[in-house]
XYZ file of C-alpha atoms in Angstrom:
600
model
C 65.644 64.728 222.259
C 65.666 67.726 219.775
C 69.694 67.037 219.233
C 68.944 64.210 216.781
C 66.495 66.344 214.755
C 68.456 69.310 214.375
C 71.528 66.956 213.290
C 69.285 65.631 210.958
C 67.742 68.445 209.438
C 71.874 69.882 209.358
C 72.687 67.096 207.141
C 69.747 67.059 204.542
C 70.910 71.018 203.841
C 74.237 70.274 203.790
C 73.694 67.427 200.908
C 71.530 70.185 199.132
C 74.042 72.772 199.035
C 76.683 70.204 197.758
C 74.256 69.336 194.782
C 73.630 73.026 194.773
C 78.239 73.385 194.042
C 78.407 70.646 192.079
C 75.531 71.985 189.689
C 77.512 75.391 189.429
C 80.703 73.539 188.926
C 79.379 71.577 185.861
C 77.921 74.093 184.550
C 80.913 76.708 184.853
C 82.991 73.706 182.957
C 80.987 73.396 180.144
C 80.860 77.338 180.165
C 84.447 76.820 179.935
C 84.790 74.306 177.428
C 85.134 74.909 173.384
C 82.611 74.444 170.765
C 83.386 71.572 168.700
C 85.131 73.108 165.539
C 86.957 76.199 168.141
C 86.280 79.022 169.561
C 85.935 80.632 165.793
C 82.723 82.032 164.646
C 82.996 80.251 161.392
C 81.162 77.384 161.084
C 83.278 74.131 160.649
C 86.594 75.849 161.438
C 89.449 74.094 163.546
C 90.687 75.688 166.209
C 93.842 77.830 165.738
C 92.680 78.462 162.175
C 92.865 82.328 162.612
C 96.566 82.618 164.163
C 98.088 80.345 161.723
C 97.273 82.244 158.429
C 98.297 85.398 159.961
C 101.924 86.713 161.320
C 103.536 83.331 160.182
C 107.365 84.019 159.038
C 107.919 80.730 157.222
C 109.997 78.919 154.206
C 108.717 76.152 152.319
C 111.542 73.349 153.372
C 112.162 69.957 151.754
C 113.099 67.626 155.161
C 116.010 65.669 154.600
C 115.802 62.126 154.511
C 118.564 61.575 157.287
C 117.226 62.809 160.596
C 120.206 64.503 161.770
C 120.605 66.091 159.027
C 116.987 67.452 159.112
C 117.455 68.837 162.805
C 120.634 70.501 162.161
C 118.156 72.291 159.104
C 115.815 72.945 161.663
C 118.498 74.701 163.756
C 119.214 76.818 161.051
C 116.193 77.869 160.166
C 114.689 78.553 163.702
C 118.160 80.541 163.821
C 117.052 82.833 160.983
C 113.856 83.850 162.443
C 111.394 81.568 161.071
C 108.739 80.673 163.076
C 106.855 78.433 160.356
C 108.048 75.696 157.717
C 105.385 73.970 154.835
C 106.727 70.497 154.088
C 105.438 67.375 152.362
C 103.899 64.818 153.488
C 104.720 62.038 150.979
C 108.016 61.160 152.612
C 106.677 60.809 155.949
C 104.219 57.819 155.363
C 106.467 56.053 153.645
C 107.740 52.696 155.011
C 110.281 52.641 157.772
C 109.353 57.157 157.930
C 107.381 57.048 160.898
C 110.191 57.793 163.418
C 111.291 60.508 161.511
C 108.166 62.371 161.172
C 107.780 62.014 165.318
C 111.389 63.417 165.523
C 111.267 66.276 163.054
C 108.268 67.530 164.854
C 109.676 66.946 168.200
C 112.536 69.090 167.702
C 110.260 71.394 165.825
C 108.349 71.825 169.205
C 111.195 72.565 170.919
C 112.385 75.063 168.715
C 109.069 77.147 168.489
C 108.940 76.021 164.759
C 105.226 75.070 163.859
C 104.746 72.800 160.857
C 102.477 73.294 158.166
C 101.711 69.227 155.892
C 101.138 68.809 152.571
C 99.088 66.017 151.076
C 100.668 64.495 148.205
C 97.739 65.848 146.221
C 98.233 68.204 143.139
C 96.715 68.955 139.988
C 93.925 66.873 140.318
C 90.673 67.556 139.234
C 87.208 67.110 141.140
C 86.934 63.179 139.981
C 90.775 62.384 140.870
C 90.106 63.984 144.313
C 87.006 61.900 144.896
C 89.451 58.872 144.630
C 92.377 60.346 146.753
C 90.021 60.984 149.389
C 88.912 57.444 149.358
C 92.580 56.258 149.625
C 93.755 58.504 152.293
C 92.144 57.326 154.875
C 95.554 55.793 156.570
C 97.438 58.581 155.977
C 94.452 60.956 157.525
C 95.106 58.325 160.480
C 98.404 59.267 160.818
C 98.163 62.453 160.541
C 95.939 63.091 163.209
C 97.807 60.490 165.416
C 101.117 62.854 164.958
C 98.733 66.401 165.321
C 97.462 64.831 169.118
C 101.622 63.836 169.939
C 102.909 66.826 168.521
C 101.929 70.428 169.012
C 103.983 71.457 166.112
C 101.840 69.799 163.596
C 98.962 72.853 163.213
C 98.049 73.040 159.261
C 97.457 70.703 156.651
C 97.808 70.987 152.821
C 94.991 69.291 151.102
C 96.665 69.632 147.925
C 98.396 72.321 145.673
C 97.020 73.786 141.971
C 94.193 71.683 142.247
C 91.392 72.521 139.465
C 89.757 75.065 142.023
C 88.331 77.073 139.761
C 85.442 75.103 138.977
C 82.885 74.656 141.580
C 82.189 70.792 141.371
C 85.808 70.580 142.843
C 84.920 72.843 146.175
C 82.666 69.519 147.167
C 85.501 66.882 146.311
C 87.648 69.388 148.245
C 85.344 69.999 151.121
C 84.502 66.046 151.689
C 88.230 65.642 151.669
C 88.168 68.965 154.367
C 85.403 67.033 156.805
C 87.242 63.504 156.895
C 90.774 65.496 157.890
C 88.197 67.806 160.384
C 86.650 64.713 161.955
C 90.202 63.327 162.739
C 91.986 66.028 163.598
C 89.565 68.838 164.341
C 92.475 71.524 165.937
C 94.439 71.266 162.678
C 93.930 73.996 160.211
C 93.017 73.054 156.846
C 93.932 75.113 153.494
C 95.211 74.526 149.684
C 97.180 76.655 147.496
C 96.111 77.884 144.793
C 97.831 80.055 142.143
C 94.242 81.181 140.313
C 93.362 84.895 140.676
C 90.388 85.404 142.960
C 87.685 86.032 140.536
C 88.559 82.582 139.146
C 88.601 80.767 142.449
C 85.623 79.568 144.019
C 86.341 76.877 146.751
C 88.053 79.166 149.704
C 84.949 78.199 151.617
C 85.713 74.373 151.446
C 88.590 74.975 153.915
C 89.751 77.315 156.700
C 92.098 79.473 154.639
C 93.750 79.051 150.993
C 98.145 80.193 150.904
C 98.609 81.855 147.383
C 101.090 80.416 144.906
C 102.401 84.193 143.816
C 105.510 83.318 142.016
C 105.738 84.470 138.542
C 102.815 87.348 139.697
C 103.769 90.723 138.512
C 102.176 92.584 142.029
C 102.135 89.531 144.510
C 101.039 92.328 147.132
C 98.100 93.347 144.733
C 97.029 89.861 144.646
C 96.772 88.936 148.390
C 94.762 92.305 148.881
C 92.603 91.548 145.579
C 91.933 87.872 147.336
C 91.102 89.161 151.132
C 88.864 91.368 149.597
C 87.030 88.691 147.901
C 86.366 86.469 150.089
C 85.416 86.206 154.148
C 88.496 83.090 154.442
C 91.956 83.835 155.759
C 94.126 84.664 152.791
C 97.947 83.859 153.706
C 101.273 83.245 150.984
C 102.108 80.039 150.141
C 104.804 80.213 147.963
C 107.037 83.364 147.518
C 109.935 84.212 145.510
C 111.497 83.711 142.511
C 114.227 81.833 140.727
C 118.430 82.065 140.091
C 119.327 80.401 136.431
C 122.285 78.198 136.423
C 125.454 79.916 136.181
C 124.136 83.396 136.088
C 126.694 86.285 136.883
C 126.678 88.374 139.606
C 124.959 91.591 139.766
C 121.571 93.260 140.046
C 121.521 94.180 136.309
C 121.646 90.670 135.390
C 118.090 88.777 135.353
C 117.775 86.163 137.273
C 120.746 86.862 139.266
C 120.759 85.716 143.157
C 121.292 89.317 144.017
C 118.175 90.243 141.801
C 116.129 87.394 143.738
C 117.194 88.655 146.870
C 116.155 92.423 145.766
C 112.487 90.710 144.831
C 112.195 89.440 148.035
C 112.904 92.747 149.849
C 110.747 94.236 148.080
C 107.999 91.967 148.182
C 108.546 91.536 152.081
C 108.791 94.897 152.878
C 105.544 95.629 151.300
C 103.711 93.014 153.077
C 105.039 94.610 156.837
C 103.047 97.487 156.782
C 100.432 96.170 154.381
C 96.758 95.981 157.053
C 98.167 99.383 159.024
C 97.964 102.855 157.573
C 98.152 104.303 160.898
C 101.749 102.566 161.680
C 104.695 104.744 160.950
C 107.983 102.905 160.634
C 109.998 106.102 160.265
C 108.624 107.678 163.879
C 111.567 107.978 166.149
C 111.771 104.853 169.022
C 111.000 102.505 165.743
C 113.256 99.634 166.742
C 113.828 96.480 164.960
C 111.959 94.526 167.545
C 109.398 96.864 166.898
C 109.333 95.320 163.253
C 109.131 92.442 163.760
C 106.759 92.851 166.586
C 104.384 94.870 163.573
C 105.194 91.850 161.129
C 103.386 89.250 163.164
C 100.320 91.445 163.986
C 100.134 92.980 160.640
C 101.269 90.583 158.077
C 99.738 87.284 156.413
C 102.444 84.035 156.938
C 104.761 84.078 154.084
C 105.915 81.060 153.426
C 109.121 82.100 151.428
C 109.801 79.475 148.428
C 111.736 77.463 149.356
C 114.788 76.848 151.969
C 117.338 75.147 149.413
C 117.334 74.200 145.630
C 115.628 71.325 144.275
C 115.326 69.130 141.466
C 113.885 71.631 138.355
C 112.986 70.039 134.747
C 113.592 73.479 133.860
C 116.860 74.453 135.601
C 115.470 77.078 138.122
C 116.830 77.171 141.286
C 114.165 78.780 144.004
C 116.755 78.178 147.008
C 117.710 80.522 149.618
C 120.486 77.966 149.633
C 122.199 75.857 146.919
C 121.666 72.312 147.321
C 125.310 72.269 149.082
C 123.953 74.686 151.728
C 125.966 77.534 150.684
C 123.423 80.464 151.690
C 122.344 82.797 148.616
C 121.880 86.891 149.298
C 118.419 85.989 149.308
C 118.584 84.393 152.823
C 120.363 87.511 154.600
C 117.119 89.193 153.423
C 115.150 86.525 154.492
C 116.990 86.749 157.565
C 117.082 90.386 158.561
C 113.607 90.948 158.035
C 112.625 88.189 159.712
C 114.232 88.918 162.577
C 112.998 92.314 162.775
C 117.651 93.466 161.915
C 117.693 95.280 158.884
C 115.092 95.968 156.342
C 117.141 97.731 154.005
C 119.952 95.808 151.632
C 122.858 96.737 149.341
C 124.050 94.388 146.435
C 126.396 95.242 143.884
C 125.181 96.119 140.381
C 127.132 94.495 137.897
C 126.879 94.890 134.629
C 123.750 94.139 132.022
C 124.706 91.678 130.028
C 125.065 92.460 126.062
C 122.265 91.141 124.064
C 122.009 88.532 121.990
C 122.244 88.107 118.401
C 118.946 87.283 117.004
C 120.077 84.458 114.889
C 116.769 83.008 114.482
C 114.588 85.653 113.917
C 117.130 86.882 111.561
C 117.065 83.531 109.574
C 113.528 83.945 109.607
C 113.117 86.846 107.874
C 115.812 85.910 105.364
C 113.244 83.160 104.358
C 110.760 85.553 103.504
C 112.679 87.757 101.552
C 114.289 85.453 99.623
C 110.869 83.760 99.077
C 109.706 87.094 98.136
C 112.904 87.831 95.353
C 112.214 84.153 94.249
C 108.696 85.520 93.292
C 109.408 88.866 91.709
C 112.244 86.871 89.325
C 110.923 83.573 88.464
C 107.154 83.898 85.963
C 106.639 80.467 86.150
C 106.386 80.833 89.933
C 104.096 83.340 89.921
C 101.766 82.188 87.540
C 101.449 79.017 89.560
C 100.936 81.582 92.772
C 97.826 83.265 90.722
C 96.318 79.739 89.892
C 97.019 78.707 93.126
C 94.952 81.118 94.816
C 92.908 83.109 92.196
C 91.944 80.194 90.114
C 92.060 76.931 91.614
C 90.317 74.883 89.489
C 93.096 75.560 86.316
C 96.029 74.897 89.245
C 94.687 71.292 89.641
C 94.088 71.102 86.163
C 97.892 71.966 85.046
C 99.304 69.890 87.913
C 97.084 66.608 86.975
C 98.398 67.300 83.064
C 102.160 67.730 84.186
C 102.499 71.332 82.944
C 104.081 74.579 84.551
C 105.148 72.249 87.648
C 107.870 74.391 89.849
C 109.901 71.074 91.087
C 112.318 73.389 92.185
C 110.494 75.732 94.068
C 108.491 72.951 95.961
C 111.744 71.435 97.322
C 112.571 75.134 98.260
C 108.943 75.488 99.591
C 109.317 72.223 101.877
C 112.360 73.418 103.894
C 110.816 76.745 103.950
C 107.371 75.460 105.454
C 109.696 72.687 107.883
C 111.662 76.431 108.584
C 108.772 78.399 109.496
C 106.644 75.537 111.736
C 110.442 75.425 113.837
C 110.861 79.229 114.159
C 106.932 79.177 115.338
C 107.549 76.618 117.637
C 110.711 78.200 119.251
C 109.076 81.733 119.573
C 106.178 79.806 121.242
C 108.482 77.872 123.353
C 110.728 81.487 124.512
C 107.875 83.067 125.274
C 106.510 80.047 127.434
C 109.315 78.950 129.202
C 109.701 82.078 131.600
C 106.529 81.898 132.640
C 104.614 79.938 135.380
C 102.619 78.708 133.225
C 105.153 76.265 131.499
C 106.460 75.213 135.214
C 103.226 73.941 136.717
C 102.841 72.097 133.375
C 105.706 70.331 133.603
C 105.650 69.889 137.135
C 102.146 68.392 136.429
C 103.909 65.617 133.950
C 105.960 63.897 136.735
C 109.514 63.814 136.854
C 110.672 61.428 134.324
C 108.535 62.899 131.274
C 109.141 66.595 132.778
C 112.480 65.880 132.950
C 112.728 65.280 129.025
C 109.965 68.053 128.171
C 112.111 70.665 129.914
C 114.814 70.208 128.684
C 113.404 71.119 125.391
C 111.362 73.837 126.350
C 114.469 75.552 128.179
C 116.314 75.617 125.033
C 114.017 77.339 122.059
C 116.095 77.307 119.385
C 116.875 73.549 119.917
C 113.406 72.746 120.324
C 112.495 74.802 116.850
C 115.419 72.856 114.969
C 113.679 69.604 116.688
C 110.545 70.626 115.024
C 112.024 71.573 111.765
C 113.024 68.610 111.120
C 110.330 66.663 112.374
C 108.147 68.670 110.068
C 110.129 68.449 107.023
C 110.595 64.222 107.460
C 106.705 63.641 108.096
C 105.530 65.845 104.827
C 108.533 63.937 102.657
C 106.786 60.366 104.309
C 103.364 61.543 103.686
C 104.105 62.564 99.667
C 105.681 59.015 99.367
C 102.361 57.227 100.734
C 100.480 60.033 98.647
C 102.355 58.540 95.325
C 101.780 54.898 96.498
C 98.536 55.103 97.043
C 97.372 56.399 93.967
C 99.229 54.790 91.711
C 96.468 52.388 90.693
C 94.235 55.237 89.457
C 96.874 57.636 88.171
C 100.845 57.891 88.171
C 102.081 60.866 89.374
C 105.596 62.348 89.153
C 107.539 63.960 91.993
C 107.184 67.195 91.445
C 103.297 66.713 90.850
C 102.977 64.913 94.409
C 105.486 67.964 95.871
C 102.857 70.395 94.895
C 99.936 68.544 95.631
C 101.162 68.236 99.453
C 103.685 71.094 99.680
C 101.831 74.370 98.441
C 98.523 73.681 100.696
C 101.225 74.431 103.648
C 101.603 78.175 103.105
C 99.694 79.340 106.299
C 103.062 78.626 107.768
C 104.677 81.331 105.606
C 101.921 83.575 107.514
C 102.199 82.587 110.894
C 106.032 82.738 111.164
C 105.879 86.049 109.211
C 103.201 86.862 112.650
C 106.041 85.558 115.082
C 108.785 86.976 113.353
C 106.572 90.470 114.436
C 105.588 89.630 117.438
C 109.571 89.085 118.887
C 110.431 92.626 116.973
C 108.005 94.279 118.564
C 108.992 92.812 122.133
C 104.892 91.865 122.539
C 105.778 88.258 123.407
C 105.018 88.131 126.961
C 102.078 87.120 127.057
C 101.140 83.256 127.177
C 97.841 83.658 125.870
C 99.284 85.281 122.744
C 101.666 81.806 122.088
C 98.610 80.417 123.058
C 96.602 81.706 120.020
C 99.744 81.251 117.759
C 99.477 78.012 118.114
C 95.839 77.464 118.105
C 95.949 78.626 114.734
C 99.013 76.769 113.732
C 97.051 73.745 114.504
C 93.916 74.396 112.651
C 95.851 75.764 109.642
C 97.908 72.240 109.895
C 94.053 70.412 109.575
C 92.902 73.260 107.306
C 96.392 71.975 104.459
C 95.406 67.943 105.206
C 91.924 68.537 103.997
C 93.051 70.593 101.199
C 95.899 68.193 100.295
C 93.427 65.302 99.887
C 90.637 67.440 98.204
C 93.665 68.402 95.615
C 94.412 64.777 95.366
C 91.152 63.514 95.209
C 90.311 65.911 92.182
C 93.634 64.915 90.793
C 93.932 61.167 90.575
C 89.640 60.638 91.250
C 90.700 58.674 94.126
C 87.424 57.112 96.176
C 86.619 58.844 99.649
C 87.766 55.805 101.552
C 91.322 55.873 100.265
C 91.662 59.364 100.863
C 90.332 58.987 104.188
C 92.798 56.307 105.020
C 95.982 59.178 103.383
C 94.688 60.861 106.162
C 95.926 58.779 108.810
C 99.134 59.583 108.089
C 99.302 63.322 107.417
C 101.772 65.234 109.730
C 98.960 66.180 111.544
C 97.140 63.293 112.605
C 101.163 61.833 112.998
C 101.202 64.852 115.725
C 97.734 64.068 117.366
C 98.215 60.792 117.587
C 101.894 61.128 119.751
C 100.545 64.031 121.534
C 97.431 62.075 122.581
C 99.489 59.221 123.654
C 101.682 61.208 125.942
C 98.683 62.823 127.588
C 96.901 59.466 128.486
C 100.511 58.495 130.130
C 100.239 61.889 131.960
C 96.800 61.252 133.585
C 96.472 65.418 133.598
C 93.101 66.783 133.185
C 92.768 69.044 129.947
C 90.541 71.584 131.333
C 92.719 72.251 134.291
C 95.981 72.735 131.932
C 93.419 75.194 130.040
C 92.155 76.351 133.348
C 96.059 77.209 134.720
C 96.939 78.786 131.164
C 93.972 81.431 130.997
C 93.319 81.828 134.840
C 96.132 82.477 136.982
């Protein structure tokens, strides 16, 4: 009788206790399970974010378009220690791509090599970003398709020298940050920047930002500068510097390979030890596995730039590699560091190549001084000089009644001002064309019309011969329309239109004579400074087309109208009205080509 009721009562515990164990086991999962961004204690941050700016060796590598070609790259590269590679995205998603993208980052996978995708965003400013966000939602798709196949695929690029230096971007950039997060939320998100960090201000937007440092005097200085501004992983997006064509062998000679690989020695070495005082790399038992052990722990990734040459508007070749392959010193650097081998290199010296002859700055300064003899020998000259100048009135009074015109010396003025606007231009254009500056620019233009602008700006003296000319053609049109249009109120000669047009131009004299100083005193290295050289050329060029038709205007007693419509075709407003056409094909942003001049 009681056996029924005590098998009863047996059961009902026995169903408690099994609620009882599979309460604890639910809640020991959830325990178990990771918040919805990671296990980080930022808010919003995918998981992994941490560990991939941080002990990454990596190379930024163009993928081949032939797939075995790419894994045979791959090889190599997981070969010479790399653990990391930053590619581009835009090849992937294009038609007939999507097997390749699966492949590369299957063999990736295998190899230990993580992957690090770029958006095909760059240069854009807060507006253009708005738009890209709005048509990237396939790519997004695909993105996050490959980052759930593919464990390799753990970063993401939202987009490279974007105008981040102005906050109204960090929103653009962050909306763009929370549709990749929603699709792919263990995927790290970042952008490279090259702005210094005061300038910055969107590092919160994503889960780290990779430094563009090339072309940075201290690239060390700058990471530490930027970690200690800012709470968000700070890793190296692009490292290293460039070979010039045909350059000889040697560590005297700039821009040798053996002088890139020295910059990269020194520049990796530095970053090794960089976050441990207390490490000592010359205690005894220091091993190179010890290195490279210290590298990952201690280091920010490095993405070196870049694996092989590339297409350059400007002829710089950033490659470990040539484009054929053939490894550059740079790589056995690359290489023995990596691999935690050798840490210390030997290249031969060569020897420093013999200056140049300073052809053009010498030409330049024969222009002045002969200007200057032409003065001290010729009255007539000079009393036009004093008018000019001292009494302006009695200048436009002798040129309107024909007397004390210098023909001569205005033909001798116009190839002196055409002279002086090229040697401005090419002194504008050397001091430029090293720099970073003058890179992203053209970069920013697109290949065909970057193609044609470098090409210029690598050669100064061709570009200030371009210029010369260009000059000296639109003041000889201008004078013709000059005499055309007035002839209705008053017929003047040659030699009165040459002075009327010509002499306003001297400011040219000036600002060569400022160049021609600048490259003696070796002070050209700044940007900013052929910045302001050429801010001023420009306003003295509007400055001389007022003048000129004020002249004119007292003159002839030509209405307003018709010397507003001379205007039109003054060199100046020639110049304006090509360079504004070139920049509306461009579809660049003003203030971030301002923005990369003064800020980075």
């Amino acid at each position: 009788m009681f056996a029924p009721l005590l098998l009863s009562s047996f059961e009902q515990h026995q169903r408690r206790i099994d609620w009882i164990g599979v309460l604890l086991a639910g809640l020991l999962a959830l325990a178990s399970v990771p918040t919805a961004y990671g296990q980080s204690e930022t808010p919003g941050e995918s998981v992994g974010a941490q560990s991939f700016f941080s002990g990454g060796r990596g190379v930024v590598w163009e993928v081949p378009d032939v797939d075995r070609a790419a894994r045979f790259e791959l090889d190599r590269i997981a070969e010479s220690g790399i653990t990391t590679v930053r590619v581009s995205a835009a090849p992937w998603f294009l038609p007939g791509k999507e097997r390749s993208a699966a492949a590369v980052l299957a063999h990736a996978e295998s190899l230990g090599v993580s992957v690090a995708l770029d958006l095909p965003l760059a240069y854009e400013s807060a507006a253009q970003i708005d738009v890209a966000t709005d048509s990237l939602g396939p790519t997004l798709d695909r993105i996050a398709q490959l980052a759930r196949q593919h464990r390799a695929l753990v970063a993401v690029g939202l987009g490279k020298s974007l105008d981040t230096s102005v906050s109204k971007t960090c929103a653009a950039l962050e909306r763009l940050a929370v549709e990749l997060r929603n699709r792919a939320p263990d995927v790290a998100r970042y952008y490279i920047s090259p702005f210094r960090p005061e300038e910055d201000q969107c590092a919160g937007a994503v889960d780290g930002v990779l430094l563009d440092v090339r072309g940075v005097e201290n690239p060390v200085e700058r990471h530490r500068a930027w970690s200690a501004s800012t709470d968000t992983p700070v890793a190296i997006g692009a490292a290293g510097t460039w070979v010039a064509p045909d350059s000889a062998s040697g560590l005297n000679i700039p821009h040798s390979s053996q002088a890139q690989a020295r910059w990269l020695e020194m520049v990796l070495n530095q970053w090794i030890p960089e976050r441990s005082d207390a490490f000592e790399w010359s205690e005894p038992g220091d091993t190179p596995a010890s290195d490279a052990q210290a590298f990952s722990e201690l280091s920010p990734t490095i993405f070196v730039y870049r694996w092989a040459d590339e297409k350059n508007p400007l002829g710089r070749r950033y490659g470990l590699h040539a484009a054929n392959g053939d490894p550059r010193p740079a790589a056995t650097v690359v290489r023995g560091i990596y691999r935690g081998e050798q840490r210390v290199f030997a290249f031969p010296s060569g020897s420093a190549p013999s200056p140049e002859a300073p052809w053009a700055v010498l030409f330049g300064w024969f222009l002045l001084i002969g200007f200057a003899l032409l003065y001290a020998r010729r009255p007539l000259f000079r009393r036009a000089v004093g008018r000019y100048f001292m009494a302006h009135g009695f200048y436009t009074d002798s040129v309107r009644e024909g007397r004390d015109t210098v023909s001569l010396v205005s033909w001798l003025m116009l190839l002196v001002v055409g002279v002086a606007t090229g040697v401005i231009a090419a002194v504008i254009v050397d001091v430029l064309a090293p720099t970073m500056v003058a890179e992203r620019f053209i970069d920013a233009l697109g290949p065909d019309l970057g193609q044609r602008l470098g090409s210029y700006i690598s050669q100064p003296i061709t570009t200030g011969a371009f210029v010369a000319g260009g000059v000296i053609v639109m003041l000889l049109v201008w004078s013709v329309m000059i005499g055309l249009a007035v002839r209705n109120w008053k017929t003047l000669r040659t030699d009165q239109v040459m002075m009327l047009v010509i002499w306003p131009c001297w400011p040219a004299l000036l600002w060569m004579g400022v160049a021609l100083v600048m490259v003696s005193n070796g002070t050209t290295g700044s940007p900013q400074t052929a910045g302001i050289l050429a801010a001023l050329g420009a306003v003295s060029a509007v400055w001389a087309t007022v003048r000129v038709l004020r002249d004119v205007r007292v003159v002839t007693r030509i209405p307003l109208p018709v010397a507003s419509l001379m205007a039109v075709f003054s060199p100046a407003a020639i110049t304006t009205l090509l360079f504004a056409i070139t920049w509306v094909q461009t579809n660049i942003s003003a203030s971030l080509v301002i923005h990369l001049f003064t800020r980075t």
